[in-house]
Amino acid sequence: MARIIVVTSGKGGVGKTTTSAALSMGLALKGHRTAVVDFDIGLRNLDLIMGCERRVVYDFVNVINGESTLNQALIRDKRCENLYILPASQTRDKDALTDEGVEKVLNELSETFEYIVCDSPAGIERGAHLAMYYADDAVVVTNPEISSVRDSDRMLGILSSKSRRAELGQDSIKEYLLLTRYSPQRARLGEMLSVSDVQEILALHLLGVIPESRSVLNASNSGAPVILDDKSDAGQAYSDVVKRYLGEDAPHRFIEEEKKGLFNRIFGG
Amino acid sequence: MGLLGYFKSTRQTSASVAKERLQILVAHERLSRERSPDYLANMQRELLEVIRRYVDVDQDAITVTMEQDENREVLELNIVLPDESVSRLGVKR
């Protein structure tokens, strides 16, 4: 039985796909057979972030409609043999995802994979709902910005009431907070909500903090999940996230500013 | 905090304003989520249909709220009748 992880947020542009790519790659690099599924029908982008856009032949909707088998649609990552990508359909509209279809595909993936990472579309419409419905764990990606925090809270309400686990009366989905695009310096200056502010408002277990970093854009430019850039701060932060998710001990980094020189300490601000 | 920081610290920062606004908003939205079960919206619509068979009321003349305390739930239904019959129907359960 696979563990199903949804990467969700409500708000768009906060880093769901970046996180899905990094998390799935991280789990696969740790030796776990992992599939990452793009639920953003009509606005497929995971393939670009994973760098496999030219290898897409069949997609999620083809599998649901029986136009291809699951194995035909799954793309094996060239960098890590444990990782497979199921791309979203680019042409059809989002109603092409059916409850039964999604359940069937996730069940089939569960037979051979340890982890299934579901990259949710933004919003709270059908695609987002189906991405989280079957989840065991939820990574709520949030920016330190009011609209994102509010949308995340809204998403938490949906996770706790509209998921399969909620409807069947099972243990609720495990929810984790992932704060992205964080700037410790701006938080210190009072220009940005701090990690503890966001945690206090959402009351969630903190899975990790990803610093605002050039490496994220570099990674998507080149189609390599940022976690592969192990020299970058964001790459290291995502590696820590994977470790923490797997229960390993990894102290939080990138929450505090780096030590500054004497000059900055006197006149800093 | 640097020297310059001491002079700035008396002013409320934008982050603390954001935090306050969010805390109020989130608390309010959570409360309304907990208080309104999914069926409330549908029930409100159906009640309105029934009432309109007998009385000519506006679309927004009916409000349904659910309140909860430790030992009871109160479902409150408020219908504003048209001007001729200035009265309010309060149905409580």
PDB file of N, CA and C in Angstrom, chain A residues 166-244:
ATOM      1  N   ALA A 166     -12.041  11.681   6.009  1.00  0.00           N
ATOM      2  CA  ALA A 166     -13.063  12.357   6.811  1.00  0.00           C
ATOM      3  C   ALA A 166     -14.418  11.684   6.597  1.00  0.00           C
ATOM      4  N   GLU A 167     -14.720  11.370   5.335  1.00  0.00           N
ATOM      5  CA  GLU A 167     -16.036  10.801   5.040  1.00  0.00           C
ATOM      6  C   GLU A 167     -16.197   9.395   5.582  1.00  0.00           C
ATOM      7  N   LEU A 168     -15.095   8.641   5.634  1.00  0.00           N
ATOM      8  CA  LEU A 168     -15.174   7.277   6.165  1.00  0.00           C
ATOM      9  C   LEU A 168     -14.976   7.232   7.679  1.00  0.00           C
ATOM     10  N   GLY A 169     -14.733   8.402   8.265  1.00  0.00           N
ATOM     11  CA  GLY A 169     -14.526   8.458   9.709  1.00  0.00           C
ATOM     12  C   GLY A 169     -13.207   7.862  10.162  1.00  0.00           C
ATOM     13  N   GLN A 170     -12.224   7.805   9.261  1.00  0.00           N
ATOM     14  CA  GLN A 170     -10.898   7.287   9.628  1.00  0.00           C
ATOM     15  C   GLN A 170     -10.069   8.393  10.275  1.00  0.00           C
ATOM     16  N   ASP A 171      -8.857   8.022  10.710  1.00  0.00           N
ATOM     17  CA  ASP A 171      -7.937   9.042  11.226  1.00  0.00           C
ATOM     18  C   ASP A 171      -7.806  10.141  10.189  1.00  0.00           C
ATOM     19  N   SER A 172      -7.741  11.387  10.655  1.00  0.00           N
ATOM     20  CA  SER A 172      -7.713  12.476   9.687  1.00  0.00           C
ATOM     21  C   SER A 172      -6.362  12.522   8.957  1.00  0.00           C
ATOM     22  N   ILE A 173      -6.363  13.246   7.853  1.00  0.00           N
ATOM     23  CA  ILE A 173      -5.142  13.442   7.058  1.00  0.00           C
ATOM     24  C   ILE A 173      -4.094  14.134   7.928  1.00  0.00           C
ATOM     25  N   LYS A 174      -2.845  13.670   7.829  1.00  0.00           N
ATOM     26  CA  LYS A 174      -1.767  14.347   8.554  1.00  0.00           C
ATOM     27  C   LYS A 174      -1.377  15.591   7.787  1.00  0.00           C
ATOM     28  N   GLU A 175      -1.450  16.732   8.459  1.00  0.00           N
ATOM     29  CA  GLU A 175      -1.194  17.991   7.764  1.00  0.00           C
ATOM     30  C   GLU A 175       0.149  18.588   8.183  1.00  0.00           C
ATOM     31  N   TYR A 176       0.899  19.017   7.187  1.00  0.00           N
ATOM     32  CA  TYR A 176       2.208  19.626   7.448  1.00  0.00           C
ATOM     33  C   TYR A 176       2.266  21.007   6.807  1.00  0.00           C
ATOM     34  N   LEU A 177       2.920  21.916   7.488  1.00  0.00           N
ATOM     35  CA  LEU A 177       3.136  23.251   6.933  1.00  0.00           C
ATOM     36  C   LEU A 177       4.509  23.331   6.269  1.00  0.00           C
ATOM     37  N   LEU A 178       4.518  23.802   5.031  1.00  0.00           N
ATOM     38  CA  LEU A 178       5.783  24.081   4.373  1.00  0.00           C
ATOM     39  C   LEU A 178       5.775  25.555   3.966  1.00  0.00           C
ATOM     40  N   LEU A 179       6.636  26.315   4.616  1.00  0.00           N
ATOM     41  CA  LEU A 179       6.692  27.749   4.344  1.00  0.00           C
ATOM     42  C   LEU A 179       7.743  27.993   3.266  1.00  0.00           C
ATOM     43  N   THR A 180       7.310  28.597   2.154  1.00  0.00           N
ATOM     44  CA  THR A 180       8.257  28.797   1.055  1.00  0.00           C
ATOM     45  C   THR A 180       8.489  30.285   0.805  1.00  0.00           C
ATOM     46  N   ARG A 181       9.533  30.581   0.055  1.00  0.00           N
ATOM     47  CA  ARG A 181       9.916  31.949  -0.296  1.00  0.00           C
ATOM     48  C   ARG A 181      10.141  32.814   0.948  1.00  0.00           C
ATOM     49  N   TYR A 182      10.760  32.221   1.928  1.00  0.00           N
ATOM     50  CA  TYR A 182      10.949  32.923   3.202  1.00  0.00           C
ATOM     51  C   TYR A 182      12.241  33.736   3.200  1.00  0.00           C
ATOM     52  N   SER A 183      12.149  34.923   3.760  1.00  0.00           N
ATOM     53  CA  SER A 183      13.333  35.757   3.899  1.00  0.00           C
ATOM     54  C   SER A 183      13.519  36.122   5.369  1.00  0.00           C
ATOM     55  N   PRO A 184      14.477  35.485   6.047  1.00  0.00           N
ATOM     56  CA  PRO A 184      14.687  35.763   7.477  1.00  0.00           C
ATOM     57  C   PRO A 184      14.955  37.247   7.730  1.00  0.00           C
ATOM     58  N   GLN A 185      15.652  37.873   6.785  1.00  0.00           N
ATOM     59  CA  GLN A 185      15.995  39.281   6.967  1.00  0.00           C
ATOM     60  C   GLN A 185      14.735  40.150   6.966  1.00  0.00           C
ATOM     61  N   ARG A 186      13.859  39.909   6.013  1.00  0.00           N
ATOM     62  CA  ARG A 186      12.638  40.712   5.929  1.00  0.00           C
ATOM     63  C   ARG A 186      11.726  40.430   7.119  1.00  0.00           C
ATOM     64  N   ALA A 187      11.741  39.193   7.602  1.00  0.00           N
ATOM     65  CA  ALA A 187      10.942  38.870   8.786  1.00  0.00           C
ATOM     66  C   ALA A 187      11.480  39.633   9.995  1.00  0.00           C
ATOM     67  N   ARG A 188      12.816  39.702  10.111  1.00  0.00           N
ATOM     68  CA  ARG A 188      13.415  40.426  11.238  1.00  0.00           C
ATOM     69  C   ARG A 188      13.054  41.908  11.181  1.00  0.00           C
ATOM     70  N   LEU A 189      13.016  42.447   9.988  1.00  0.00           N
ATOM     71  CA  LEU A 189      12.690  43.864   9.834  1.00  0.00           C
ATOM     72  C   LEU A 189      11.201  44.151  10.023  1.00  0.00           C
ATOM     73  N   GLY A 190      10.421  43.085  10.168  1.00  0.00           N
ATOM     74  CA  GLY A 190       8.988  43.284  10.348  1.00  0.00           C
ATOM     75  C   GLY A 190       8.253  43.554   9.056  1.00  0.00           C
ATOM     76  N   GLU A 191       8.910  43.206   7.940  1.00  0.00           N
ATOM     77  CA  GLU A 191       8.254  43.414   6.639  1.00  0.00           C
ATOM     78  C   GLU A 191       7.514  42.176   6.178  1.00  0.00           C
ATOM     79  N   MET A 192       7.778  41.061   6.869  1.00  0.00           N
ATOM     80  CA  MET A 192       7.229  39.787   6.421  1.00  0.00           C
ATOM     81  C   MET A 192       6.801  38.989   7.643  1.00  0.00           C
ATOM     82  N   LEU A 193       5.693  38.287   7.535  1.00  0.00           N
ATOM     83  CA  LEU A 193       5.265  37.400   8.615  1.00  0.00           C
ATOM     84  C   LEU A 193       6.402  36.418   8.914  1.00  0.00           C
ATOM     85  N   SER A 194       6.667  36.183  10.183  1.00  0.00           N
ATOM     86  CA  SER A 194       7.747  35.269  10.532  1.00  0.00           C
ATOM     87  C   SER A 194       7.233  33.827  10.557  1.00  0.00           C
ATOM     88  N   VAL A 195       8.166  32.890  10.629  1.00  0.00           N
ATOM     89  CA  VAL A 195       7.794  31.471  10.717  1.00  0.00           C
ATOM     90  C   VAL A 195       6.837  31.252  11.881  1.00  0.00           C
ATOM     91  N   SER A 196       7.180  31.850  13.032  1.00  0.00           N
ATOM     92  CA  SER A 196       6.342  31.610  14.206  1.00  0.00           C
ATOM     93  C   SER A 196       4.972  32.278  14.078  1.00  0.00           C
ATOM     94  N   ASP A 197       4.912  33.430  13.399  1.00  0.00           N
ATOM     95  CA  ASP A 197       3.609  34.061  13.137  1.00  0.00           C
ATOM     96  C   ASP A 197       2.698  33.097  12.363  1.00  0.00           C
ATOM     97  N   VAL A 198       3.227  32.579  11.263  1.00  0.00           N
ATOM     98  CA  VAL A 198       2.414  31.714  10.394  1.00  0.00           C
ATOM     99  C   VAL A 198       2.016  30.438  11.139  1.00  0.00           C
ATOM    100  N   GLN A 199       2.976  29.902  11.881  1.00  0.00           N
ATOM    101  CA  GLN A 199       2.691  28.686  12.642  1.00  0.00           C
ATOM    102  C   GLN A 199       1.614  28.921  13.689  1.00  0.00           C
ATOM    103  N   GLU A 200       1.694  30.094  14.314  1.00  0.00           N
ATOM    104  CA  GLU A 200       0.724  30.431  15.351  1.00  0.00           C
ATOM    105  C   GLU A 200      -0.682  30.552  14.750  1.00  0.00           C
ATOM    106  N   ILE A 201      -0.766  31.152  13.585  1.00  0.00           N
ATOM    107  CA  ILE A 201      -2.073  31.353  12.963  1.00  0.00           C
ATOM    108  C   ILE A 201      -2.654  30.030  12.452  1.00  0.00           C
ATOM    109  N   LEU A 202      -1.830  29.232  11.800  1.00  0.00           N
ATOM    110  CA  LEU A 202      -2.352  28.005  11.193  1.00  0.00           C
ATOM    111  C   LEU A 202      -2.324  26.805  12.143  1.00  0.00           C
ATOM    112  N   ALA A 203      -1.535  26.900  13.205  1.00  0.00           N
ATOM    113  CA  ALA A 203      -1.411  25.808  14.180  1.00  0.00           C
ATOM    114  C   ALA A 203      -1.137  24.467  13.499  1.00  0.00           C
ATOM    115  N   LEU A 204      -0.071  24.432  12.732  1.00  0.00           N
ATOM    116  CA  LEU A 204       0.296  23.230  11.990  1.00  0.00           C
ATOM    117  C   LEU A 204       1.703  22.786  12.348  1.00  0.00           C
ATOM    118  N   HIS A 205       1.952  21.499  12.163  1.00  0.00           N
ATOM    119  CA  HIS A 205       3.308  20.988  12.342  1.00  0.00           C
ATOM    120  C   HIS A 205       4.196  21.508  11.201  1.00  0.00           C
ATOM    121  N   LEU A 206       5.317  22.119  11.560  1.00  0.00           N
ATOM    122  CA  LEU A 206       6.196  22.713  10.545  1.00  0.00           C
ATOM    123  C   LEU A 206       7.099  21.648   9.936  1.00  0.00           C
ATOM    124  N   LEU A 207       6.891  21.391   8.646  1.00  0.00           N
ATOM    125  CA  LEU A 207       7.726  20.405   7.954  1.00  0.00           C
ATOM    126  C   LEU A 207       9.034  21.031   7.491  1.00  0.00           C
ATOM    127  N   GLY A 208       8.975  22.315   7.146  1.00  0.00           N
ATOM    128  CA  GLY A 208      10.210  22.959   6.719  1.00  0.00           C
ATOM    129  C   GLY A 208       9.989  24.379   6.254  1.00  0.00           C
ATOM    130  N   VAL A 209      11.108  25.082   6.123  1.00  0.00           N
ATOM    131  CA  VAL A 209      11.087  26.447   5.612  1.00  0.00           C
ATOM    132  C   VAL A 209      12.041  26.505   4.428  1.00  0.00           C
ATOM    133  N   ILE A 210      11.518  26.917   3.270  1.00  0.00           N
ATOM    134  CA  ILE A 210      12.356  27.029   2.082  1.00  0.00           C
ATOM    135  C   ILE A 210      12.661  28.514   1.871  1.00  0.00           C
ATOM    136  N   PRO A 211      13.938  28.885   1.908  1.00  0.00           N
ATOM    137  CA  PRO A 211      14.249  30.309   1.759  1.00  0.00           C
ATOM    138  C   PRO A 211      14.005  30.788   0.332  1.00  0.00           C
ATOM    139  N   GLU A 212      13.667  32.047   0.203  1.00  0.00           N
ATOM    140  CA  GLU A 212      13.610  32.697  -1.123  1.00  0.00           C
ATOM    141  C   GLU A 212      14.991  32.501  -1.738  1.00  0.00           C
ATOM    142  N   SER A 213      15.024  31.965  -2.945  1.00  0.00           N
ATOM    143  CA  SER A 213      16.332  31.599  -3.484  1.00  0.00           C
ATOM    144  C   SER A 213      16.345  31.661  -5.004  1.00  0.00           C
ATOM    145  N   ARG A 214      17.450  32.140  -5.536  1.00  0.00           N
ATOM    146  CA  ARG A 214      17.615  32.157  -6.989  1.00  0.00           C
ATOM    147  C   ARG A 214      17.621  30.757  -7.564  1.00  0.00           C
ATOM    148  N   SER A 215      18.041  29.815  -6.739  1.00  0.00           N
ATOM    149  CA  SER A 215      18.228  28.458  -7.258  1.00  0.00           C
ATOM    150  C   SER A 215      16.917  27.835  -7.719  1.00  0.00           C
ATOM    151  N   VAL A 216      15.776  28.314  -7.165  1.00  0.00           N
ATOM    152  CA  VAL A 216      14.482  27.740  -7.565  1.00  0.00           C
ATOM    153  C   VAL A 216      14.177  28.055  -9.028  1.00  0.00           C
ATOM    154  N   LEU A 217      14.403  29.299  -9.425  1.00  0.00           N
ATOM    155  CA  LEU A 217      14.172  29.670 -10.831  1.00  0.00           C
ATOM    156  C   LEU A 217      15.204  28.998 -11.739  1.00  0.00           C
ATOM    157  N   ASN A 218      16.442  28.941 -11.272  1.00  0.00           N
ATOM    158  CA  ASN A 218      17.471  28.236 -12.045  1.00  0.00           C
ATOM    159  C   ASN A 218      17.064  26.800 -12.291  1.00  0.00           C
ATOM    160  N   ALA A 219      16.518  26.174 -11.252  1.00  0.00           N
ATOM    161  CA  ALA A 219      16.141  24.768 -11.357  1.00  0.00           C
ATOM    162  C   ALA A 219      15.014  24.585 -12.361  1.00  0.00           C
ATOM    163  N   SER A 220      13.991  25.456 -12.289  1.00  0.00           N
ATOM    164  CA  SER A 220      12.883  25.273 -13.222  1.00  0.00           C
ATOM    165  C   SER A 220      13.303  25.643 -14.645  1.00  0.00           C
ATOM    166  N   ASN A 221      14.193  26.621 -14.775  1.00  0.00           N
ATOM    167  CA  ASN A 221      14.725  26.951 -16.105  1.00  0.00           C
ATOM    168  C   ASN A 221      15.341  25.729 -16.775  1.00  0.00           C
ATOM    169  N   SER A 222      16.040  24.936 -15.975  1.00  0.00           N
ATOM    170  CA  SER A 222      16.755  23.810 -16.576  1.00  0.00           C
ATOM    171  C   SER A 222      16.019  22.484 -16.448  1.00  0.00           C
ATOM    172  N   GLY A 223      14.862  22.490 -15.803  1.00  0.00           N
ATOM    173  CA  GLY A 223      14.084  21.256 -15.718  1.00  0.00           C
ATOM    174  C   GLY A 223      14.670  20.207 -14.785  1.00  0.00           C
ATOM    175  N   ALA A 224      15.345  20.675 -13.740  1.00  0.00           N
ATOM    176  CA  ALA A 224      15.899  19.752 -12.745  1.00  0.00           C
ATOM    177  C   ALA A 224      15.360  20.151 -11.375  1.00  0.00           C
ATOM    178  N   PRO A 225      14.625  19.267 -10.696  1.00  0.00           N
ATOM    179  CA  PRO A 225      14.091  19.633  -9.377  1.00  0.00           C
ATOM    180  C   PRO A 225      15.183  20.231  -8.493  1.00  0.00           C
ATOM    181  N   VAL A 226      14.842  21.292  -7.769  1.00  0.00           N
ATOM    182  CA  VAL A 226      15.850  22.076  -7.055  1.00  0.00           C
ATOM    183  C   VAL A 226      16.578  21.258  -5.994  1.00  0.00           C
ATOM    184  N   ILE A 227      15.980  20.165  -5.569  1.00  0.00           N
ATOM    185  CA  ILE A 227      16.608  19.323  -4.551  1.00  0.00           C
ATOM    186  C   ILE A 227      17.911  18.701  -5.080  1.00  0.00           C
ATOM    187  N   LEU A 228      18.026  18.614  -6.402  1.00  0.00           N
ATOM    188  CA  LEU A 228      19.254  18.061  -6.999  1.00  0.00           C
ATOM    189  C   LEU A 228      20.412  19.046  -6.881  1.00  0.00           C
ATOM    190  N   ASP A 229      20.096  20.326  -6.687  1.00  0.00           N
ATOM    191  CA  ASP A 229      21.130  21.352  -6.531  1.00  0.00           C
ATOM    192  C   ASP A 229      21.542  21.380  -5.057  1.00  0.00           C
ATOM    193  N   ASP A 230      22.412  20.433  -4.686  1.00  0.00           N
ATOM    194  CA  ASP A 230      22.669  20.254  -3.252  1.00  0.00           C
ATOM    195  C   ASP A 230      23.583  21.329  -2.671  1.00  0.00           C
ATOM    196  N   LYS A 231      24.077  22.224  -3.528  1.00  0.00           N
ATOM    197  CA  LYS A 231      24.862  23.348  -2.998  1.00  0.00           C
ATOM    198  C   LYS A 231      23.969  24.533  -2.652  1.00  0.00           C
ATOM    199  N   SER A 232      22.762  24.527  -3.164  1.00  0.00           N
ATOM    200  CA  SER A 232      21.894  25.684  -2.947  1.00  0.00           C
ATOM    201  C   SER A 232      21.150  25.586  -1.615  1.00  0.00           C
ATOM    202  N   ASP A 233      20.782  26.743  -1.077  1.00  0.00           N
ATOM    203  CA  ASP A 233      20.048  26.754   0.192  1.00  0.00           C
ATOM    204  C   ASP A 233      18.678  26.087   0.044  1.00  0.00           C
ATOM    205  N   ALA A 234      17.982  26.396  -1.062  1.00  0.00           N
ATOM    206  CA  ALA A 234      16.654  25.805  -1.244  1.00  0.00           C
ATOM    207  C   ALA A 234      16.754  24.285  -1.422  1.00  0.00           C
ATOM    208  N   GLY A 235      17.760  23.852  -2.165  1.00  0.00           N
ATOM    209  CA  GLY A 235      17.965  22.414  -2.368  1.00  0.00           C
ATOM    210  C   GLY A 235      18.204  21.698  -1.050  1.00  0.00           C
ATOM    211  N   GLN A 236      19.047  22.296  -0.212  1.00  0.00           N
ATOM    212  CA  GLN A 236      19.333  21.706   1.104  1.00  0.00           C
ATOM    213  C   GLN A 236      18.097  21.721   1.992  1.00  0.00           C
ATOM    214  N   ALA A 237      17.345  22.820   1.897  1.00  0.00           N
ATOM    215  CA  ALA A 237      16.134  22.917   2.718  1.00  0.00           C
ATOM    216  C   ALA A 237      15.140  21.815   2.327  1.00  0.00           C
ATOM    217  N   TYR A 238      15.011  21.542   1.036  1.00  0.00           N
ATOM    218  CA  TYR A 238      14.108  20.473   0.594  1.00  0.00           C
ATOM    219  C   TYR A 238      14.625  19.099   1.026  1.00  0.00           C
ATOM    220  N   SER A 239      15.956  18.909   1.012  1.00  0.00           N
ATOM    221  CA  SER A 239      16.508  17.635   1.496  1.00  0.00           C
ATOM    222  C   SER A 239      16.141  17.413   2.959  1.00  0.00           C
ATOM    223  N   ASP A 240      16.216  18.497   3.735  1.00  0.00           N
ATOM    224  CA  ASP A 240      15.826  18.406   5.152  1.00  0.00           C
ATOM    225  C   ASP A 240      14.348  18.047   5.283  1.00  0.00           C
ATOM    226  N   VAL A 241      13.529  18.630   4.404  1.00  0.00           N
ATOM    227  CA  VAL A 241      12.086  18.369   4.428  1.00  0.00           C
ATOM    228  C   VAL A 241      11.820  16.877   4.226  1.00  0.00           C
ATOM    229  N   VAL A 242      12.527  16.291   3.263  1.00  0.00           N
ATOM    230  CA  VAL A 242      12.347  14.857   2.978  1.00  0.00           C
ATOM    231  C   VAL A 242      12.767  14.033   4.194  1.00  0.00           C
ATOM    232  N   LYS A 243      13.901  14.398   4.784  1.00  0.00           N
ATOM    233  CA  LYS A 243      14.366  13.678   5.982  1.00  0.00           C
ATOM    234  C   LYS A 243      13.331  13.752   7.088  1.00  0.00           C
ATOM    235  N   ARG A 244      12.824  14.958   7.343  1.00  0.00           N
ATOM    236  CA  ARG A 244      11.835  15.118   8.419  1.00  0.00           C
ATOM    237  C   ARG A 244      10.572  14.335   8.117  1.00  0.00           C
TER     238      ARG A 244
END
